[in-house]
PDB file of C-alpha atoms in Angstrom:
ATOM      1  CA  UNK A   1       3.509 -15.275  15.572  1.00 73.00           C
ATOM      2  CA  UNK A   2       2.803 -17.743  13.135  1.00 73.00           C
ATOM      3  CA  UNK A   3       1.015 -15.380  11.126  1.00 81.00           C
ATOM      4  CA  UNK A   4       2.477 -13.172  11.341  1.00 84.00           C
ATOM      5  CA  UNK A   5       6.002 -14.995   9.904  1.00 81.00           C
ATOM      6  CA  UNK A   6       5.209 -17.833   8.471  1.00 79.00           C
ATOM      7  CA  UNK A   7       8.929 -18.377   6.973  1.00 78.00           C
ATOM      8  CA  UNK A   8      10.434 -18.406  10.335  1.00 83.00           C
ATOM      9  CA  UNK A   9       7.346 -20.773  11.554  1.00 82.00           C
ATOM     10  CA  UNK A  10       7.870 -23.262   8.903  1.00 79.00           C
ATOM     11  CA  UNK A  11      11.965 -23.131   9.205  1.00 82.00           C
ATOM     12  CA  UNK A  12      11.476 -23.456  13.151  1.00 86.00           C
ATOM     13  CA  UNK A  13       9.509 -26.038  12.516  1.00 84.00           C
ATOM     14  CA  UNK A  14      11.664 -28.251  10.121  1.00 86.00           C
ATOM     15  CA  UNK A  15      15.130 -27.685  12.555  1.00 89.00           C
ATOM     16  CA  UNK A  16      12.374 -29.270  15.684  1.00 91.00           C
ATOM     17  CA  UNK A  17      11.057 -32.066  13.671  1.00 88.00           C
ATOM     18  CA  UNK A  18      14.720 -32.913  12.108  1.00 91.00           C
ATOM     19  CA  UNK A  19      16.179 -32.279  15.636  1.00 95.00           C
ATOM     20  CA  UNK A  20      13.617 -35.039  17.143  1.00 93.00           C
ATOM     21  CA  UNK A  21      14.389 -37.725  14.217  1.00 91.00           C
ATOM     22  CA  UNK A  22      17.930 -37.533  14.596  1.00 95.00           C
ATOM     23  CA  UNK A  23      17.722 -37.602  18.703  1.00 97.00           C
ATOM     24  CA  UNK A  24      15.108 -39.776  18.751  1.00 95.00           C
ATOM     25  CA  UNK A  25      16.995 -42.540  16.072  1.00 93.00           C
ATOM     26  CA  UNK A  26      20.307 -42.271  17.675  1.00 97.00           C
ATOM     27  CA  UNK A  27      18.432 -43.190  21.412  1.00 96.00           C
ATOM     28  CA  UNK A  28      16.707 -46.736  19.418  1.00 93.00           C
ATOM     29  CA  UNK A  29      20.219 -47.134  18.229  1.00 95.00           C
ATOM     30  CA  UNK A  30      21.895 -47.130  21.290  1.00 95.00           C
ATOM     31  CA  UNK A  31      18.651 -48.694  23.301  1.00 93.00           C
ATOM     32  CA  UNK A  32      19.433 -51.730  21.077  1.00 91.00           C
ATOM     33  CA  UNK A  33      22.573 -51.740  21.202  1.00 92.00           C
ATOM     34  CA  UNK A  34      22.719 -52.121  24.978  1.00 91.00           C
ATOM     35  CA  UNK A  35      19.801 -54.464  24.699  1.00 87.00           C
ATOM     36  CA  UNK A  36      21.278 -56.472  22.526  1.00 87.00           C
ATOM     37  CA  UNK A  37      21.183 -59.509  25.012  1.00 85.00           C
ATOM     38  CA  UNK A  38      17.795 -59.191  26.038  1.00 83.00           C
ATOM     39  CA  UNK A  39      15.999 -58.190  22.848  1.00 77.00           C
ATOM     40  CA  UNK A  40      15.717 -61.004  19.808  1.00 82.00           C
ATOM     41  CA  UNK A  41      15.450 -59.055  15.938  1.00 79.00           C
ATOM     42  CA  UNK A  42      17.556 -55.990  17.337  1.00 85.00           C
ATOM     43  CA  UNK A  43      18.436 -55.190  14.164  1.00 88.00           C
ATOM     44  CA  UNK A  44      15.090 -54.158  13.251  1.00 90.00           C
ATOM     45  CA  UNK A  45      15.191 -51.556  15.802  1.00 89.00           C
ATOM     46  CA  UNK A  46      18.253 -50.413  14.759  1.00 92.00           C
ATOM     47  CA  UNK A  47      16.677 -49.982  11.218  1.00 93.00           C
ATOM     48  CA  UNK A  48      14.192 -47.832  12.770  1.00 91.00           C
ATOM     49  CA  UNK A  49      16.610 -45.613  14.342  1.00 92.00           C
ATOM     50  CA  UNK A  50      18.979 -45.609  10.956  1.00 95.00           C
ATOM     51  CA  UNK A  51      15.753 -44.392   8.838  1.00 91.00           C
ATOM     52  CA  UNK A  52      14.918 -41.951  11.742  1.00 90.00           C
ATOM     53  CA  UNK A  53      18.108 -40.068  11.882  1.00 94.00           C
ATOM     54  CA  UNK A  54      18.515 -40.457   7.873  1.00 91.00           C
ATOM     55  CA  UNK A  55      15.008 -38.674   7.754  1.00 86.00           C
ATOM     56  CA  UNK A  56      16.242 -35.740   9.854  1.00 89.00           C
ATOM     57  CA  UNK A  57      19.631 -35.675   8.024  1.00 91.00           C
ATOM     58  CA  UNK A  58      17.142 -35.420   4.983  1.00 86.00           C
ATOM     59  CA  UNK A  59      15.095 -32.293   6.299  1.00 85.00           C
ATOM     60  CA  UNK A  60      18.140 -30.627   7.582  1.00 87.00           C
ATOM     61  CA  UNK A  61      20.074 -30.325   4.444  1.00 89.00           C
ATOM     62  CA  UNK A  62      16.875 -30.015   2.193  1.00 85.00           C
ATOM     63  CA  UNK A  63      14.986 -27.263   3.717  1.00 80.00           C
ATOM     64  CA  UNK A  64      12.891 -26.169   0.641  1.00 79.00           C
ATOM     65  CA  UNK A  65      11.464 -30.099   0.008  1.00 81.00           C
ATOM     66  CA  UNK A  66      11.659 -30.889   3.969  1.00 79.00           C
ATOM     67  CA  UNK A  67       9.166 -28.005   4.640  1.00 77.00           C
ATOM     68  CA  UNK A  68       6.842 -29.206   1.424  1.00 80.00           C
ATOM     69  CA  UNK A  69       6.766 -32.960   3.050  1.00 79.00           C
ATOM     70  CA  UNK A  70       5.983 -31.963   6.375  1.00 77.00           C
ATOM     71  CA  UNK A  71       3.056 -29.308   4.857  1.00 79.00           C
ATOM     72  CA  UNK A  72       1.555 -32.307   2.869  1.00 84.00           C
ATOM     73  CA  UNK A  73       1.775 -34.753   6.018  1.00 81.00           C
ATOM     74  CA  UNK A  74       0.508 -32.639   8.576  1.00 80.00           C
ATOM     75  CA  UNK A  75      -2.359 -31.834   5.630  1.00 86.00           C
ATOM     76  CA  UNK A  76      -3.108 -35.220   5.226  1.00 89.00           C
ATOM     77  CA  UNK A  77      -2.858 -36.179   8.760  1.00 85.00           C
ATOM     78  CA  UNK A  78      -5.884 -33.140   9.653  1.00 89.00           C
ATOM     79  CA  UNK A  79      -7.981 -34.525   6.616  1.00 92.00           C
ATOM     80  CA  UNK A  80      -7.873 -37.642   8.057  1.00 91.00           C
ATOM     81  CA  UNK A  81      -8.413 -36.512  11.525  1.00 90.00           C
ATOM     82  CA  UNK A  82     -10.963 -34.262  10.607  1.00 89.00           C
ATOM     83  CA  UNK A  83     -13.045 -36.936   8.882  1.00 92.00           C
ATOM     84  CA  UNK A  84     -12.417 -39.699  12.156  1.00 89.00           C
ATOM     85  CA  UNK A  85     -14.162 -36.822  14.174  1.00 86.00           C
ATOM     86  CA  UNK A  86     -16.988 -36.231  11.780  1.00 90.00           C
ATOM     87  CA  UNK A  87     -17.597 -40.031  12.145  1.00 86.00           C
ATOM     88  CA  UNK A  88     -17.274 -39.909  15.764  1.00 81.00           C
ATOM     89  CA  UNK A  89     -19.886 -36.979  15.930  1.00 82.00           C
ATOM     90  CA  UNK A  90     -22.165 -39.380  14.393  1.00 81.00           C
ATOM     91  CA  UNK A  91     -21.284 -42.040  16.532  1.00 76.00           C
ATOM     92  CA  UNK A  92     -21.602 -40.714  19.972  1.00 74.00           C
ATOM     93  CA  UNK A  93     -25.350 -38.708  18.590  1.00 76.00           C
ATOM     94  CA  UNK A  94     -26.677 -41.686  17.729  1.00 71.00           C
ATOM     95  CA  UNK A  95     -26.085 -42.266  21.677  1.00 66.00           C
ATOM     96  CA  UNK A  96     -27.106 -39.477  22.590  1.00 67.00           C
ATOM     97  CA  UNK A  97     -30.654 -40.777  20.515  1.00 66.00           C
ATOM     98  CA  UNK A  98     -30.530 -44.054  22.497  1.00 63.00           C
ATOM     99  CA  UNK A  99     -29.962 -42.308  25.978  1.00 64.00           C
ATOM    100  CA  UNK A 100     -33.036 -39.735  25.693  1.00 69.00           C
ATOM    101  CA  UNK A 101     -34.981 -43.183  24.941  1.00 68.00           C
ATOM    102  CA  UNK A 102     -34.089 -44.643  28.002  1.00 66.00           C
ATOM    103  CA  UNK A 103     -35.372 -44.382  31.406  1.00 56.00           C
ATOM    104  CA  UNK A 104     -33.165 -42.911  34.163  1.00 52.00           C
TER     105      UNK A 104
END
């Protein structure tokens, strides 16, 4: 489906991601709020949850530039990944090297 309608894909995608910031920064919010007591520097998690929803107020009303970030960080993010597996690979064969050396 993606595919196949990629505009739909990428606007679905935005209204999820935006959705989550905002839900997820108004729980910190109130999670800090009500821990207020027990937690010491609760205003740092209420920062976090401020940024959070502002960054899904941000996607929701900018669509076109929301959908552009996101592209770019989920890029990024599978460069990255892509390059911590390729190390990895290496890694765990040079293991495999050692193992056939040993004696079971």
């Amino acid at each position: 489906a993606a595919m196949l309608w990629p505009d739909i894909t990428a606007a679905v995608l935005l209204i999820l991601v935006a959705s989550w910031a905002i839900a997820t920064g108004l729980l910190e919010i109130v999670a800090a709020i009500v821990l207020r007591r027990q937690l010491e520097g609760e205003w740092m998690m209420i920062l976090t949850g401020v940024i959070s929803v502002a960054f899904g107020l941000v996607l929701g009303f900018n669509p076109a530039r929301g959908v552009v970030a996101l592209a770019l960080v989920f890029g990024i993010f599978a460069v990255i990944r892509g390059i911590t597996l390729m190390l990895l690979s290496q890694k765990l064969r040079g293991l495999q090297d050692w193992a056939e050396g040993q004696v079971v």
